[in-house]
Amino acid sequence: MMVERYVMSIDQGTTSTRCILFDHGGRLVSVTQREHKQHFPRPGWVEHDAMEIWRNLERIAPEALEHAGATPDQVAALGIANQRETSVLWDRHTGRPVGRAVVWQDTRTDSLVSELNARPDADMVRERCGLPIATYFSASRVRWLLDNTPGLRERAERGDVLFGTMESWLIWNLTGGPGGGLHITDVTNASRTLLMNLTTLAWDDDLLAFFGVPRAMLPEIRPSTETYARASRVLPGVRIAAALGDQQAALFGQTCFAPGEAKCTYGTGSFLLLNTGTEPVRSTHGLLTTVGYQIADEPAVYALEGSIAITGALVQWFRDGLGLIASAPEIETLARTVEDNGGCYIVPAFSGLFAPYWRSEARGIIVGLTSYITKGHLARAVLEATGWQTREVVDAMNADSGLALKALKVDGGMTADNLLMQFISDVLDVPVIRPMAAETVSLGAAYAAGLAVGYWADLEGLRRNWHRAAQWLPGMDPVRRDTEYDNWRRAVERTFDWIKPGGR
Amino acid sequence: MACVPGPVQSIERAAAILRLLARGSGRLGVSEIAASLGLARATAHGILRTLQGVGFVEQDEETGKYQLGAALLHLGTSYLDVNELRSRAINWADALAARSGEAVRIGTPLDGRVLVVHHVFRPDDTLQALEVGALLPAHATALGKVLLAFDAGAAAALQETGLEPFCRRTITQHRELGRALAEIREMGWASEVEEFTVGEAAVAAPIRGQGGLVVGAMGISGAIERLCDPRGRPKPTLVTYVRDAARAVSRDLGASRW
Ligand SMILES: Nc1ncnc2c1ncn2[C@@H]1O[C@H](COP(=O)(O)OP(=O)(O)OP(=O)(O)O)[C@@H](O)[C@H]1O
Ligand SMILES: [Mg+2]
């Protein structure tokens, strides 16, 4: 018998899939990563090829083992974190996806969403599932696919076509696919569909009826940590022991286990999550109520979430769409060529605006352009957009909780950007702290899986692994902060009502 | 007598491809390039792929045609942006700090000194300040000595200046520094024991990019009692951690042999 030395995590993100092996100290041992293609077939549409993502996993998981000189029997457990809400439909018998996966940033359902919002029973939705009806979540997208693919609804009603977010798709494939694959999801992912009742943690018949989604196509809802099954493919014999939405995984990886603890993860978008304990808290300031995690059969822990759709994706657009930089980190180099934004602001409402506004019809703008503006100023404005959007969700969080945030724990790829981290600290006027694990999403998935199989004993032990890796302290003149914030808010207002109802 | 090898054919061919691309309108397909130089298509393709890998040529996504790469225009300036280096190294720097229990820093050369481009706190949650942006003397620090050891030009430039003493043990003689750098090249890592700050020691190793070019140095630093054995030599386990971490970053940057 080999000693089980590692826990493996898979982070199936919006831009790439990562596989990481962690040791008992929660330290990274090996990491492999592969990007997948972003398909933008029409303005506002964003799609992924689920098959490509599965093939990427087939490749990077064995590679991660190889880099560490490890074998599957040395892996105590596998934990999966995933981009949330992105919806895949596939044929149970062939394992082939039905079209491409529709990504969380996709806005094709905007008119459907306005229709649904106009229904007299629309208020019931938020009450039951904690979410506003928006293009962001899965249900309206599934409904759209069922409405727009001939014959699909019948196949779905017969259970021949399955729905899942990315963790469902990967677990189904890892456990045998068409040959007996397990069709499950976890509570955190299910809490993002608009279809799960937040209190019972089960699919809600009224919500299913409201969105017209047949129950037969839905996965079974399970806790976030539990040995679901052993993998039969790619990592034969390895226990699949945790699944969480990536943002919830980061909350777990930051060891925010107590009510009042919060983190913000900076990737494609950015997401501030606050642990609110075992009772769901309703927001009155544009935040979402969501499940944070559920450990085995313990009561679920809830969270308030401030979701920002576009942060790192704006940097990505600056690189790929405009070609002004060759790599994302060069945004910092370019931004440092100037002292300030020169009066320029970019509001990246590419997919409308998420928290705290929830305006699907808003679209992005650049304001304050004069002949003075150089690409350096634009680079500043790109980074500052992330800072101000954070400020808006923090303000909402403070208003909802009645407490003022004292420090912000951060993680994700953008935390490598010192100029940005300093700016966030400046505009929030609190210290910003990065823990010693930038890949907190992966760490959280690993923690959850390791906990499920007894590789780690308890939450307290995990907490002791948390250490501060870097800290930025606020240093902005308060008058300047206020003027800049005011300018930002005026810029945001100018994005509203861009898409006219019923047309584009 | 050692045999002096003749010119390397593939390098000659690569140079010809670059000249060809520099000459005309700029964009050529593989077949055009192969035909112009009398090469087999597969040969031309292999060379183009390699040149693309190092950024000397770029391929147009739509037409598949090749042109000179941006990297050629910036040959003199650093080819890896320091902010990108930090992004690419951040995971391994964290893991190194967690394993060693010490603060980690990454340095790149700047005007004869070391620019700290990344800093991870010592994982004991005590109050520490971020040192990113600080400049360190090259001859008196482990990071700096690594950078000097693997950059003959930088080492030569230092010959013109005096070596400022910071502590009793700072290397102040050029000959002594030369010997130390040779030893660092031999061992593949550098140490610093009370050469910059009394009571402090450090260990560093090179971060290499494609082809083995050293693009930075990564290391730990801290109290001499923790980093060194009673005889004042860096503890071998810590040296191994540092070298493994620097190698992992190098591998991610495309340095295949290290
Ligand atoms: N130094 C930097 N400065 C600013 N932005 C950066 C920097 N480095 C990376 N980014 C941005 O951060 C994002 C990558 O971060 P990360 O790897 O955490 O995201 P991700 O996990 O790929 O996101 P997702 O999970 O949504 O796929 C990219 O959008 C990139 O543009
Ligand atoms: Mg991610």
CSV table of C-alpha atoms in Angstrom, one decimal, chain B:
chain,number,residue,atom,x,y,z
B,1,MET,CA,43.3,18.5,-30.0
B,2,ALA,CA,39.6,19.3,-29.6
B,3,CYS,CA,37.8,19.5,-32.9
B,4,VAL,CA,36.3,22.9,-33.7
B,5,PRO,CA,32.8,22.3,-34.9
B,6,GLY,CA,31.8,24.0,-38.2
B,7,PRO,CA,28.8,26.4,-38.5
B,8,VAL,CA,25.5,25.0,-37.3
B,9,GLN,CA,23.4,24.6,-40.3
B,10,SER,CA,20.0,25.2,-38.7
B,11,ILE,CA,21.2,28.5,-37.2
B,12,GLU,CA,22.4,29.6,-40.6
B,13,ARG,CA,19.0,28.7,-42.1
B,14,ALA,CA,17.2,30.5,-39.3
B,15,ALA,CA,19.3,33.6,-40.0
B,16,ALA,CA,18.4,33.3,-43.7
B,17,ILE,CA,14.7,33.1,-42.8
B,18,LEU,CA,14.9,36.2,-40.7
B,19,ARG,CA,16.7,38.1,-43.4
B,20,LEU,CA,14.1,37.1,-45.9
B,21,LEU,CA,11.3,38.3,-43.7
B,22,ALA,CA,13.1,41.5,-43.0
B,23,ARG,CA,13.6,42.2,-46.7
B,24,GLY,CA,10.2,42.5,-48.4
B,25,SER,CA,6.7,43.3,-47.4
B,26,GLY,CA,7.2,41.2,-44.4
B,27,ARG,CA,4.5,38.5,-44.5
B,28,LEU,CA,5.3,35.1,-46.1
B,29,GLY,CA,3.8,31.7,-45.9
B,30,VAL,CA,5.8,28.5,-45.1
B,31,SER,CA,5.8,27.3,-48.7
B,32,GLU,CA,7.0,30.7,-50.0
B,33,ILE,CA,9.8,30.7,-47.4
B,34,ALA,CA,10.8,27.1,-48.2
B,35,ALA,CA,10.8,27.8,-51.9
B,36,SER,CA,12.8,31.0,-51.6
B,37,LEU,CA,15.5,29.3,-49.6
B,38,GLY,CA,15.4,25.9,-51.3
B,39,LEU,CA,14.4,24.1,-48.1
B,40,ALA,CA,12.1,21.2,-47.6
B,41,ARG,CA,8.7,22.5,-46.4
B,42,ALA,CA,9.0,20.5,-43.2
B,43,THR,CA,12.5,21.9,-42.4
B,44,ALA,CA,11.3,25.4,-42.9
B,45,HIS,CA,8.3,24.8,-40.8
B,46,GLY,CA,10.4,23.3,-37.9
B,47,ILE,CA,12.7,26.4,-37.9
B,48,LEU,CA,9.7,28.8,-38.1
B,49,ARG,CA,8.1,27.1,-35.1
B,50,THR,CA,11.2,27.4,-33.1
B,51,LEU,CA,11.7,31.1,-34.1
B,52,GLN,CA,8.0,31.6,-33.1
B,53,GLY,CA,8.6,30.0,-29.8
B,54,VAL,CA,11.3,32.5,-28.9
B,55,GLY,CA,9.3,35.4,-30.3
B,56,PHE,CA,11.5,36.2,-33.3
B,57,VAL,CA,8.7,35.6,-35.7
B,58,GLU,CA,5.0,35.9,-35.4
B,59,GLN,CA,2.3,34.0,-37.3
B,60,ASP,CA,-0.8,35.8,-38.4
B,61,GLU,CA,-3.8,33.8,-37.0
B,62,GLU,CA,-6.0,34.2,-40.1
B,63,THR,CA,-3.6,33.9,-43.0
B,64,GLY,CA,-1.0,31.6,-41.3
B,65,LYS,CA,1.7,33.8,-42.8
B,66,TYR,CA,4.9,34.7,-40.9
B,67,GLN,CA,6.5,38.0,-40.1
B,68,LEU,CA,9.3,39.3,-37.9
B,69,GLY,CA,8.4,39.2,-34.2
B,70,ALA,CA,8.2,42.1,-31.8
B,71,ALA,CA,10.9,40.5,-29.6
B,72,LEU,CA,13.4,41.2,-32.4
B,73,LEU,CA,12.8,44.9,-32.1
B,74,HIS,CA,13.4,44.8,-28.3
B,75,LEU,CA,16.4,42.5,-28.3
B,76,GLY,CA,18.4,44.9,-26.2
B,77,THR,CA,15.8,45.5,-23.5
B,78,SER,CA,14.8,42.8,-21.0
B,79,TYR,CA,12.7,40.2,-22.8
B,80,LEU,CA,10.6,39.3,-19.9
B,81,ASP,CA,8.6,42.1,-18.3
B,82,VAL,CA,9.2,42.2,-14.6
B,83,ASN,CA,5.5,42.2,-13.8
B,84,GLU,CA,5.1,39.1,-15.9
B,85,LEU,CA,8.0,37.5,-14.1
B,86,ARG,CA,6.2,38.1,-10.8
B,87,SER,CA,3.0,36.6,-12.2
B,88,ARG,CA,4.7,33.6,-13.5
B,89,ALA,CA,6.7,33.0,-10.3
B,90,ILE,CA,4.1,33.8,-7.6
B,91,ASN,CA,2.9,30.3,-7.0
B,92,TRP,CA,6.3,28.9,-6.5
B,93,ALA,CA,7.4,31.9,-4.4
B,94,ASP,CA,4.5,31.2,-2.1
B,95,ALA,CA,5.3,27.5,-1.9
B,96,LEU,CA,9.0,28.3,-1.1
B,97,ALA,CA,8.1,30.7,1.7
B,98,ALA,CA,5.7,28.1,3.2
B,99,ARG,CA,8.3,25.3,3.0
B,100,SER,CA,11.3,27.3,4.2
B,101,GLY,CA,9.5,29.4,6.7
B,102,GLU,CA,11.4,32.4,5.4
B,103,ALA,CA,10.7,35.5,3.4
B,104,VAL,CA,11.1,35.1,-0.3
B,105,ARG,CA,12.3,37.8,-2.8
B,106,ILE,CA,12.8,37.8,-6.5
B,107,GLY,CA,15.2,40.2,-8.1
B,108,THR,CA,16.1,41.4,-11.6
B,109,PRO,CA,19.1,43.5,-12.7
B,110,LEU,CA,18.6,47.3,-12.9
B,111,ASP,CA,21.5,49.6,-13.6
B,112,GLY,CA,24.1,47.5,-11.8
B,113,ARG,CA,21.8,46.9,-8.8
B,114,VAL,CA,19.1,44.4,-7.9
B,115,LEU,CA,15.5,45.5,-8.2
B,116,VAL,CA,13.2,43.6,-5.9
B,117,VAL,CA,10.2,42.7,-8.1
B,118,HIS,CA,8.5,40.3,-5.7
B,119,HIS,CA,8.4,39.8,-2.0
B,120,VAL,CA,6.6,37.2,0.1
B,121,PHE,CA,6.5,37.7,3.8
B,122,ARG,CA,8.0,35.3,6.3
B,123,PRO,CA,5.0,33.1,7.2
B,124,ASP,CA,4.8,33.9,10.9
B,125,ASP,CA,2.2,36.7,10.5
B,126,THR,CA,4.4,39.3,12.2
B,127,LEU,CA,4.3,42.8,10.9
B,128,GLN,CA,6.4,43.1,7.7
B,129,ALA,CA,6.5,45.7,5.0
B,130,LEU,CA,6.4,45.0,1.3
B,131,GLU,CA,9.8,45.6,-0.2
B,132,VAL,CA,8.8,45.5,-3.9
B,133,GLY,CA,10.6,48.3,-5.7
B,134,ALA,CA,13.6,48.3,-3.3
B,135,LEU,CA,17.1,48.4,-4.8
B,136,LEU,CA,19.8,46.2,-3.4
B,137,PRO,CA,23.6,46.2,-4.0
B,138,ALA,CA,24.6,43.4,-6.4
B,139,HIS,CA,27.9,42.4,-4.8
B,140,ALA,CA,26.6,42.2,-1.2
B,141,THR,CA,23.5,40.1,-1.7
B,142,ALA,CA,22.8,36.5,-2.7
B,143,LEU,CA,20.2,37.7,-5.3
B,144,GLY,CA,22.7,40.1,-6.8
B,145,LYS,CA,25.6,37.7,-6.9
B,146,VAL,CA,23.4,35.2,-8.8
B,147,LEU,CA,22.6,37.9,-11.3
B,148,LEU,CA,26.2,38.9,-11.7
B,149,ALA,CA,27.4,35.3,-11.9
B,150,PHE,CA,25.3,34.5,-14.9
B,151,ASP,CA,25.7,37.8,-16.8
B,152,ALA,CA,29.3,38.5,-17.8
B,153,GLY,CA,28.4,41.9,-19.1
B,154,ALA,CA,27.0,43.1,-15.7
B,155,ALA,CA,29.9,41.6,-13.8
B,156,ALA,CA,32.4,43.4,-16.1
B,157,ALA,CA,30.5,46.7,-15.7
B,158,LEU,CA,30.9,46.4,-11.9
B,159,GLN,CA,34.7,46.3,-12.4
B,160,GLU,CA,34.6,50.1,-13.0
B,161,THR,CA,33.1,50.9,-9.7
B,162,GLY,CA,34.1,50.4,-6.1
B,163,LEU,CA,32.5,47.7,-4.0
B,164,GLU,CA,30.9,49.4,-1.1
B,165,PRO,CA,31.3,47.7,2.3
B,166,PHE,CA,28.1,47.2,4.3
B,167,CYS,CA,29.4,44.8,7.0
B,168,ARG,CA,32.7,43.3,8.0
B,169,ARG,CA,32.0,40.4,5.6
B,170,THR,CA,31.0,42.3,2.5
B,171,ILE,CA,33.1,41.3,-0.5
B,172,THR,CA,35.0,44.5,-1.4
B,173,GLN,CA,37.8,43.2,-3.6
B,174,HIS,CA,37.1,42.5,-7.3
B,175,ARG,CA,39.3,39.5,-7.3
B,176,GLU,CA,37.5,37.9,-4.4
B,177,LEU,CA,34.2,38.7,-6.1
B,178,GLY,CA,35.4,37.1,-9.3
B,179,ARG,CA,36.2,33.9,-7.4
B,180,ALA,CA,32.9,34.0,-5.6
B,181,LEU,CA,31.0,34.3,-8.9
B,182,ALA,CA,32.9,31.4,-10.4
B,183,GLU,CA,32.0,29.3,-7.5
B,184,ILE,CA,28.3,30.3,-7.8
B,185,ARG,CA,28.3,29.3,-11.5
B,186,GLU,CA,29.8,26.0,-10.4
B,187,MET,CA,27.3,25.3,-7.6
B,188,GLY,CA,24.2,26.8,-9.2
B,189,TRP,CA,23.3,28.9,-6.2
B,190,ALA,CA,24.6,31.7,-4.0
B,191,SER,CA,24.7,32.6,-0.4
B,192,GLU,CA,25.1,35.7,1.6
B,193,VAL,CA,26.1,35.5,5.2
B,194,GLU,CA,26.2,38.8,7.1
B,195,GLU,CA,27.5,40.6,3.9
B,196,PHE,CA,24.7,43.2,3.7
B,197,THR,CA,23.0,43.1,7.1
B,198,VAL,CA,24.5,42.0,10.4
B,199,GLY,CA,22.7,38.9,11.7
B,200,GLU,CA,21.1,38.1,8.4
B,201,ALA,CA,21.8,35.4,5.8
B,202,ALA,CA,20.3,34.6,2.4
B,203,VAL,CA,20.3,31.9,-0.3
B,204,ALA,CA,19.4,32.5,-4.0
B,205,ALA,CA,19.3,30.6,-7.3
B,206,PRO,CA,18.9,31.7,-10.9
B,207,ILE,CA,15.5,31.8,-12.7
B,208,ARG,CA,16.2,30.8,-16.3
B,209,GLY,CA,14.1,31.5,-19.4
B,210,GLN,CA,14.2,29.8,-22.8
B,211,GLY,CA,17.6,28.7,-23.9
B,212,GLY,CA,18.9,29.0,-20.3
B,213,LEU,CA,19.1,32.8,-20.2
B,214,VAL,CA,19.0,34.0,-16.6
B,215,VAL,CA,16.1,36.4,-16.2
B,216,GLY,CA,16.1,36.8,-12.5
B,217,ALA,CA,17.1,35.4,-9.1
B,218,MET,CA,14.9,34.0,-6.4
B,219,GLY,CA,15.8,33.4,-2.8
B,220,ILE,CA,15.1,33.4,0.8
B,221,SER,CA,16.6,35.6,3.5
B,222,GLY,CA,16.4,35.7,7.3
B,223,ALA,CA,18.1,35.4,10.6
B,224,ILE,CA,21.5,33.7,10.4
B,225,GLU,CA,20.6,31.2,13.2
B,226,ARG,CA,17.7,29.9,11.2
B,227,LEU,CA,19.3,29.8,7.7
B,228,CYS,CA,22.8,28.6,8.7
B,229,ASP,CA,24.3,25.7,10.6
B,230,PRO,CA,26.5,26.4,13.6
B,231,ARG,CA,29.5,26.8,11.4
B,232,GLY,CA,27.8,29.6,9.4
B,233,ARG,CA,27.0,27.6,6.3
B,234,PRO,CA,23.5,27.7,4.7
B,235,LYS,CA,21.5,24.6,5.7
B,236,PRO,CA,21.4,22.1,2.8
B,237,THR,CA,17.6,21.5,3.0
B,238,LEU,CA,17.0,25.2,2.6
B,239,VAL,CA,19.4,25.4,-0.4
B,240,THR,CA,17.5,22.5,-1.9
B,241,TYR,CA,14.1,24.3,-1.4
B,242,VAL,CA,15.4,27.4,-3.1
B,243,ARG,CA,17.0,25.6,-6.0
B,244,ASP,CA,13.8,23.5,-6.6
B,245,ALA,CA,11.6,26.5,-6.5
B,246,ALA,CA,13.8,28.5,-9.0
B,247,ARG,CA,13.9,25.4,-11.2
B,248,ALA,CA,10.1,25.1,-11.1
B,249,VAL,CA,9.7,28.7,-12.2
B,250,SER,CA,12.4,28.2,-14.9
B,251,ARG,CA,10.5,25.1,-16.2
B,252,ASP,CA,7.3,27.2,-16.5
B,253,LEU,CA,9.2,29.8,-18.4
B,254,GLY,CA,10.3,27.3,-20.9
B,255,ALA,CA,13.9,26.6,-19.8
B,256,SER,CA,14.0,22.9,-20.6
B,257,ARG,CA,17.3,21.7,-19.3
B,258,TRP,CA,17.2,23.2,-15.8
